[in-house]
PDB file of C-alpha atoms in Angstrom:
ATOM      1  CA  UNK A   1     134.322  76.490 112.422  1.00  0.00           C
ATOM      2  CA  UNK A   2     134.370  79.802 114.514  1.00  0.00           C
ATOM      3  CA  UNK A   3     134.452  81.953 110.822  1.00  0.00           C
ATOM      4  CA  UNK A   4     131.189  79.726 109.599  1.00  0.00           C
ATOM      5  CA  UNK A   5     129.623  80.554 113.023  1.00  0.00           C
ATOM      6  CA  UNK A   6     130.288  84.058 112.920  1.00  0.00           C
ATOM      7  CA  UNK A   7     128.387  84.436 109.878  1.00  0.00           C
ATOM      8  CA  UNK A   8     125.681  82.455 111.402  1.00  0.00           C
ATOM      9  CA  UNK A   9     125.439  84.482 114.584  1.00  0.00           C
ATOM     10  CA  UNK A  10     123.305  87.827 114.088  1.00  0.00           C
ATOM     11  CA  UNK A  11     124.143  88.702 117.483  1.00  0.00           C
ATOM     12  CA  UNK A  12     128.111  88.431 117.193  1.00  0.00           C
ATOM     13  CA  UNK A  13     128.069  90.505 113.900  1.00  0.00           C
ATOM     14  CA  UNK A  14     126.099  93.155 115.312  1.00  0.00           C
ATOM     15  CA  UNK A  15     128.115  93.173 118.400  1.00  0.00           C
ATOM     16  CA  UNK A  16     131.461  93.868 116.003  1.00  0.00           C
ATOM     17  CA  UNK A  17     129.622  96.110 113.924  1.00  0.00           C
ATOM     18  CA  UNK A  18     127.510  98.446 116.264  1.00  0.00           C
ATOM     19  CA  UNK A  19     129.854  98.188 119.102  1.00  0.00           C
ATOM     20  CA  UNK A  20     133.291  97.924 117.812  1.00  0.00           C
ATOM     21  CA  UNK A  21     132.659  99.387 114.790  1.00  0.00           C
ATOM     22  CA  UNK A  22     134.625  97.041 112.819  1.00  0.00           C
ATOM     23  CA  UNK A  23     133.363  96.176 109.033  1.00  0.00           C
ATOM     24  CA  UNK A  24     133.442  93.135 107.313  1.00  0.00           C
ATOM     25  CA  UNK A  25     136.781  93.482 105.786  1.00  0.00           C
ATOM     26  CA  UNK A  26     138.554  94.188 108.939  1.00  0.00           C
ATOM     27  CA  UNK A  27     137.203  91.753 110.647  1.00  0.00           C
ATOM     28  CA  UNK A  28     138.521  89.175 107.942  1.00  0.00           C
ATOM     29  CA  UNK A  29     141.179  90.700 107.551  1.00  0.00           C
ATOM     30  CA  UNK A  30     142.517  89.890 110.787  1.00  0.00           C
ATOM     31  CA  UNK A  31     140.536  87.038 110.959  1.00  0.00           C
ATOM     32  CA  UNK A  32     137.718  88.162 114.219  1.00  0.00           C
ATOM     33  CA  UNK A  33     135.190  85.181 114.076  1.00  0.00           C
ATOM     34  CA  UNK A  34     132.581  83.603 116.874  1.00  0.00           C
ATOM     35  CA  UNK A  35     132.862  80.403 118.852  1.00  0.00           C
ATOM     36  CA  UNK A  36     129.111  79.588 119.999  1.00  0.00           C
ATOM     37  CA  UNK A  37     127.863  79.369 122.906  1.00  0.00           C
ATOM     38  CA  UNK A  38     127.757  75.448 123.314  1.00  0.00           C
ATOM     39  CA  UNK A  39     129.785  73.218 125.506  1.00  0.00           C
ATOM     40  CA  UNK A  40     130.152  70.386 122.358  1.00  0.00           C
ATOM     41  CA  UNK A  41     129.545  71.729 119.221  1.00  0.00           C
ATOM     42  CA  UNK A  42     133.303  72.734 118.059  1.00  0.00           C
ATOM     43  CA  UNK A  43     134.648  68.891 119.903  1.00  0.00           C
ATOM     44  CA  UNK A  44     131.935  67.149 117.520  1.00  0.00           C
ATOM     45  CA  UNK A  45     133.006  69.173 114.566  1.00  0.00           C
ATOM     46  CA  UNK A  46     136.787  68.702 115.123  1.00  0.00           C
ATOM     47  CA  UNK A  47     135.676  64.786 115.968  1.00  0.00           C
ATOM     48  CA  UNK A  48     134.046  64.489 112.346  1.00  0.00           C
ATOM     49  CA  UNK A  49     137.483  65.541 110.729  1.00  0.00           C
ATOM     50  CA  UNK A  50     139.382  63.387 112.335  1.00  0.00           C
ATOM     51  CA  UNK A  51     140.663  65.071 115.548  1.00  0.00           C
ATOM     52  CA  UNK A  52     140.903  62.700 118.988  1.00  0.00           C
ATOM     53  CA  UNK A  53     139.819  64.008 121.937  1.00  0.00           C
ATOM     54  CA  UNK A  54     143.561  64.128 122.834  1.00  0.00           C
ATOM     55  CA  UNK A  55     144.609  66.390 119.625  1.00  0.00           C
ATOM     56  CA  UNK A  56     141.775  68.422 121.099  1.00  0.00           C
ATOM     57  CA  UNK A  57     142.731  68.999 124.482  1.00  0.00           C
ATOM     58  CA  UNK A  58     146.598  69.865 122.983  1.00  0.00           C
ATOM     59  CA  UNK A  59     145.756  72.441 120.959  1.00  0.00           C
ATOM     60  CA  UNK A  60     143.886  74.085 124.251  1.00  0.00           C
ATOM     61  CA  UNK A  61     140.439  73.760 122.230  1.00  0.00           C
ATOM     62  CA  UNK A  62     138.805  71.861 124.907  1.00  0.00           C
ATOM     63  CA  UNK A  63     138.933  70.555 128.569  1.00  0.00           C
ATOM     64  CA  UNK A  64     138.145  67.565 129.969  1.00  0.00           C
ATOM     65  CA  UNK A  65     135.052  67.631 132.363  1.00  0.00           C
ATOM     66  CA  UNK A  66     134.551  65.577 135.659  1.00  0.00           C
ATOM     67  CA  UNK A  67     132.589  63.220 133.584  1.00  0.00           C
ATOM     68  CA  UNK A  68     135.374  62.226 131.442  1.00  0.00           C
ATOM     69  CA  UNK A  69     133.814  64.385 128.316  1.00  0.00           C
ATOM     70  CA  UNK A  70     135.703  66.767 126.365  1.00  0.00           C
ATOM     71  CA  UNK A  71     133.860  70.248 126.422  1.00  0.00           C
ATOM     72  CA  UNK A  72     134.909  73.333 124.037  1.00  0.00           C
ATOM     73  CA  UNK A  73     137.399  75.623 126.069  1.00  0.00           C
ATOM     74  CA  UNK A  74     136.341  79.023 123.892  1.00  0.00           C
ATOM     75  CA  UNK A  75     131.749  79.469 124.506  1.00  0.00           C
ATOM     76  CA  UNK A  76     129.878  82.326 123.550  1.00  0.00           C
ATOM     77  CA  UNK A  77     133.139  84.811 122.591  1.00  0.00           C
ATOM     78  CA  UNK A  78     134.721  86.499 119.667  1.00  0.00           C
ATOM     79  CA  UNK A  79     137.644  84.704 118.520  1.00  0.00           C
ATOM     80  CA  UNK A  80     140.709  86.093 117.429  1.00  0.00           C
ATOM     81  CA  UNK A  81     143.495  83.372 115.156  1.00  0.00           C
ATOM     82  CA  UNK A  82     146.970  83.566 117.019  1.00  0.00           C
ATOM     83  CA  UNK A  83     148.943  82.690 114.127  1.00  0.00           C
ATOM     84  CA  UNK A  84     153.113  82.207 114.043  1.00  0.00           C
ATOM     85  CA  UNK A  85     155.186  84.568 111.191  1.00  0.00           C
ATOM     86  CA  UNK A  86     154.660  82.208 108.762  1.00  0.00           C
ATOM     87  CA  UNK A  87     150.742  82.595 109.039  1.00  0.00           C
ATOM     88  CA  UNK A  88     149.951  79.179 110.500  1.00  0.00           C
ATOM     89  CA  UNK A  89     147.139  79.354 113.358  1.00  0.00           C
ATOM     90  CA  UNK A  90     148.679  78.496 116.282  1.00  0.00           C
ATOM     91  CA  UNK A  91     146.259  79.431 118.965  1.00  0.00           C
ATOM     92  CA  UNK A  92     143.346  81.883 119.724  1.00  0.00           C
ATOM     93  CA  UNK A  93     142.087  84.380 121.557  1.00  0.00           C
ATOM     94  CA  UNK A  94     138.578  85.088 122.916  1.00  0.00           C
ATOM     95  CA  UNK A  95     136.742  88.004 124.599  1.00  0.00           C
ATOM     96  CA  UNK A  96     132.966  87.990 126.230  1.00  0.00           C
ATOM     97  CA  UNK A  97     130.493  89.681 124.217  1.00  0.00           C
ATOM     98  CA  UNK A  98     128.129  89.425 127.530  1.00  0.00           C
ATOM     99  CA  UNK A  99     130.322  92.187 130.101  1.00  0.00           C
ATOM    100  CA  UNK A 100     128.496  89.652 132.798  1.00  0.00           C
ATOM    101  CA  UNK A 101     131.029  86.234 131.704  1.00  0.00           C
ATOM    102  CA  UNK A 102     134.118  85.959 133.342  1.00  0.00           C
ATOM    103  CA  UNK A 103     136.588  85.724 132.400  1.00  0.00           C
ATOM    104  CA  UNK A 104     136.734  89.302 130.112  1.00  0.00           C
ATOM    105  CA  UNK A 105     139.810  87.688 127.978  1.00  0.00           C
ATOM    106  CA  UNK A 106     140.427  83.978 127.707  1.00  0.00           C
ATOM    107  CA  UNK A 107     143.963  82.342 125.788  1.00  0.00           C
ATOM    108  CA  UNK A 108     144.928  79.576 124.164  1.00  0.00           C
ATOM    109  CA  UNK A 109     147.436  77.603 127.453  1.00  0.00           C
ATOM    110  CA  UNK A 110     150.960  77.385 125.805  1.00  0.00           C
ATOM    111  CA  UNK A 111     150.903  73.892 123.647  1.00  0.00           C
ATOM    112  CA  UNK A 112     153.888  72.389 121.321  1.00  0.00           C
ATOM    113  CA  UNK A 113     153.120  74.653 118.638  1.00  0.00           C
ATOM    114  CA  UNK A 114     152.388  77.656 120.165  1.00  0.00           C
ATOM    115  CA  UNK A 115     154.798  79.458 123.008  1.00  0.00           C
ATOM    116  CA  UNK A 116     153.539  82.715 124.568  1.00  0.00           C
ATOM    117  CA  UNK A 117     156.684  83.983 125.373  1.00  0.00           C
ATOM    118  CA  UNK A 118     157.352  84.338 121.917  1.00  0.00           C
ATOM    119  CA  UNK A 119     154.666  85.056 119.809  1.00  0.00           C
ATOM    120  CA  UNK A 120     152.792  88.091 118.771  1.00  0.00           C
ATOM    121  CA  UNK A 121     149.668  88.880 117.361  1.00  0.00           C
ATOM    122  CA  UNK A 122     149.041  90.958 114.552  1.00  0.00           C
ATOM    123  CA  UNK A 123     152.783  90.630 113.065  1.00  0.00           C
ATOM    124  CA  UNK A 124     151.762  87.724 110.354  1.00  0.00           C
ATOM    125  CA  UNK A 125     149.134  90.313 108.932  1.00  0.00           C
ATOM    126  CA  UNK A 126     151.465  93.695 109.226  1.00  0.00           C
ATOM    127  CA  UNK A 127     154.947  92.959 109.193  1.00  0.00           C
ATOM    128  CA  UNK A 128     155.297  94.400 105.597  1.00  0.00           C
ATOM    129  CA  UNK A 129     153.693  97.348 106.616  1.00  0.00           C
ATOM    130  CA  UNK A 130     156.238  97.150 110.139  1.00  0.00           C
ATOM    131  CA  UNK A 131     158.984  97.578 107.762  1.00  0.00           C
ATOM    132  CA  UNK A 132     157.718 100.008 105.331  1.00  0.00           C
ATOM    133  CA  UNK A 133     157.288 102.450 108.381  1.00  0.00           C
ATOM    134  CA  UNK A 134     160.257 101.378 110.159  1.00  0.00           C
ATOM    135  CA  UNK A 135     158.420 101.445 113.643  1.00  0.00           C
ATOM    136  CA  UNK A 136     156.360  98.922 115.819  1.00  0.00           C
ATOM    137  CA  UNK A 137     153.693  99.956 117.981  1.00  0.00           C
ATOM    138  CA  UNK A 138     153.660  97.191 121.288  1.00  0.00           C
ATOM    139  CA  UNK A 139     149.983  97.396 122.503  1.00  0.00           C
ATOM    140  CA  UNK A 140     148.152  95.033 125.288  1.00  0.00           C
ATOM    141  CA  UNK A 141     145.297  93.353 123.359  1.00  0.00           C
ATOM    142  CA  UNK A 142     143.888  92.080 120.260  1.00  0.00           C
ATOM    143  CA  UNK A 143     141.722  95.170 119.821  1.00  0.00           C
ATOM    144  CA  UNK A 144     144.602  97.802 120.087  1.00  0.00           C
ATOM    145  CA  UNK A 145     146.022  96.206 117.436  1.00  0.00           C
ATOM    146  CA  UNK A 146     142.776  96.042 114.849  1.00  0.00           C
ATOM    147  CA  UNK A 147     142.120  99.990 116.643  1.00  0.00           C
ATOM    148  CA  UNK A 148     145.620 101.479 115.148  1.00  0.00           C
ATOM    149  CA  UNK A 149     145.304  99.677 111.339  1.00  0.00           C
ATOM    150  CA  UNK A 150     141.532 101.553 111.521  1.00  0.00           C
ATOM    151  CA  UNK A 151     142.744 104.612 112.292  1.00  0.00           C
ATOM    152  CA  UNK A 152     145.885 104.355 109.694  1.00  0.00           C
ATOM    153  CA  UNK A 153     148.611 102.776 111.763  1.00  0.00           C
ATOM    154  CA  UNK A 154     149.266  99.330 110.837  1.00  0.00           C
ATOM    155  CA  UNK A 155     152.358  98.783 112.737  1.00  0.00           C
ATOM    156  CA  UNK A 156     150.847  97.591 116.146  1.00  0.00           C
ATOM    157  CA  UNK A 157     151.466  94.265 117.455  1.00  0.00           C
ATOM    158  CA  UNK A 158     150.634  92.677 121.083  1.00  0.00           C
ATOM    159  CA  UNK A 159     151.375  90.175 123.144  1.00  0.00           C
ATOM    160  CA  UNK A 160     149.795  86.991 123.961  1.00  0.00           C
ATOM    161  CA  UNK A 161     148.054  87.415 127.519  1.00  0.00           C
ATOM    162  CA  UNK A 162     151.272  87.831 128.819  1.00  0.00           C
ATOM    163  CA  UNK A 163     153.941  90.139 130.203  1.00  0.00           C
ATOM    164  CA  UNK A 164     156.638  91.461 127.391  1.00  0.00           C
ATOM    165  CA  UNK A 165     159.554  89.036 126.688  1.00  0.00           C
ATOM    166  CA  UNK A 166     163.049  88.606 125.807  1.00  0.00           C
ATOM    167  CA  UNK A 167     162.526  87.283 123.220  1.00  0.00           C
ATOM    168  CA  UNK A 168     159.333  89.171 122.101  1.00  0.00           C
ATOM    169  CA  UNK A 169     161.641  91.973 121.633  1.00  0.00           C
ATOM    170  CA  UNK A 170     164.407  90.254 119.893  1.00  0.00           C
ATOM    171  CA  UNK A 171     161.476  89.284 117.747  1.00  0.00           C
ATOM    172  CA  UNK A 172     160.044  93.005 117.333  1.00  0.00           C
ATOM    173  CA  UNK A 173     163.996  94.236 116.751  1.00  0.00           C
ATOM    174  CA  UNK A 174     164.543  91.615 113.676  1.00  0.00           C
ATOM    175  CA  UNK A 175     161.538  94.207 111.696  1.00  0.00           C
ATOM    176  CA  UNK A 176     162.723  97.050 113.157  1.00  0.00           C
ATOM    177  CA  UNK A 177     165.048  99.447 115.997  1.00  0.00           C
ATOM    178  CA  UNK A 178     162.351 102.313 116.807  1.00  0.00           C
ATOM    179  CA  UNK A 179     159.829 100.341 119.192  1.00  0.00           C
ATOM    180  CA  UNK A 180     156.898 102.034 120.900  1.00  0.00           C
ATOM    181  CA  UNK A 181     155.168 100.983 123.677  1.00  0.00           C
ATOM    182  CA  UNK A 182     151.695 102.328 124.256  1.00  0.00           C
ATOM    183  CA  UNK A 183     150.115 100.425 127.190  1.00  0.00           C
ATOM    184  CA  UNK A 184     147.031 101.499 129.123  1.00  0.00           C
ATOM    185  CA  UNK A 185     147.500 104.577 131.460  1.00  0.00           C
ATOM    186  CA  UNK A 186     147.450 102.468 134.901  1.00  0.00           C
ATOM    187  CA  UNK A 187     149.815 100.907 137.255  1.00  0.00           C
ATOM    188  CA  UNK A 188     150.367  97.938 135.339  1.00  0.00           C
ATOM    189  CA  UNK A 189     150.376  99.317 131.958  1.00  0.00           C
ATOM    190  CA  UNK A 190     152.933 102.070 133.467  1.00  0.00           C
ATOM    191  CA  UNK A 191     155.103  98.762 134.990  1.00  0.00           C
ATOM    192  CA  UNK A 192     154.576  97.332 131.399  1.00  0.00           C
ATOM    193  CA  UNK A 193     156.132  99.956 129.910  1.00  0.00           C
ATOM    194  CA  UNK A 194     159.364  99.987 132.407  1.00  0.00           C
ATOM    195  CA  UNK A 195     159.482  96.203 131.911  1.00  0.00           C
ATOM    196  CA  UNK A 196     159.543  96.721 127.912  1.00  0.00           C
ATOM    197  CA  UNK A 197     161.903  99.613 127.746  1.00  0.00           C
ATOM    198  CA  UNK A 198     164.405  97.743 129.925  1.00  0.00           C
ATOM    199  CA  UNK A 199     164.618  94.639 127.699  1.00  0.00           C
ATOM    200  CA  UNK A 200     164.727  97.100 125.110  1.00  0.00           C
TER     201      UNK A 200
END
């Protein structure tokens, strides 16, 4: 649904292409697709094959309004898959492409398939590459992640919308020992960074 809408959506490809600068192959290479903006279009899709309002609201794809209707959690954003090691989609992630929504980043809630605390993105797509180098990059969003493979360096990975785990970095140490963590130069990207290298 959100790749079929992407290529529908003039406005989301230029935003990726003009303003991110990411090409066509990038973007499906790491999968960076569109969710309208429409309250009910992705529920009645995901209705037609099947889904119950109840799968819906699980898999943190909708909420349920004051009216009792199901309404699409992800409007008018570019979607990024979340998907486990073994390359199943587990959850998403979506940023504005109006700087005037709030919130700027919006994530998947934790559901029975997908646990924040120990999943990161960007791993299914470059693990071989992780252990060809020998050396993981730990960034804080989506976009770091896509930003490093452009610019050679396809050995980032980030978390989820949340703070570094335990078990993220058992997780990061099973691919390899030398772990970098390049967080953004403020207060809580420095606290990041103390918080990391401890578990570490």
């Amino acid at each position: 649904f959100f790749q079929e809408n992407l290529a529908k959506s003039l406005d989301a490809r230029r935003y990726l292409e003009d303003k991110r600068k990411l090409d066509p192959v990038v973007s499906e290479t790491f999968g960076v697709w569109y969710a309208p903006d429409s309250h009910y279009e992705l529920v009645q899709y995901l209705k037609k094959h099947g889904f119950t309002d109840g799968d819906i609201i699980d898999a943190s794809l909708a909420k349920k309004g004051q009216s009792g209707d199901s309404y699409s959690f992800f409007r008018h954003r570019i979607m990024f898959p979340i998907r486990d090691h073994m390359y199943n989609i587990i959850g998403f992630g979506g940023r504005v492409i109006n700087p005037e929504d709030k919130p700027k980043y919006l994530n998947s809630a934790d559901h029975k398939a997908y646990d924040k605390s120990k999943t990161l993105y960007g791993l299914d797509v470059l693990k071989k590459h992780i252990k060809e180098h020998n050396k993981i990059i730990v960034v804080e969003w989506y976009m770091d992640v896509i930003a490093l493979y452009r610019l050679g360096y396809p050995i980032g990975v980030a978390t989820c919308g949340t703070a570094i785990t335990e078990q993220h970095v058992k997780m990061l140490k099973r691919y390899s020992d030398n772990i970098i963590f390049l967080f953004d130069n403020d207060q809580a990207g420095l606290q990041a960074t103390i918080r990391g290298l401890k578990l570490a």
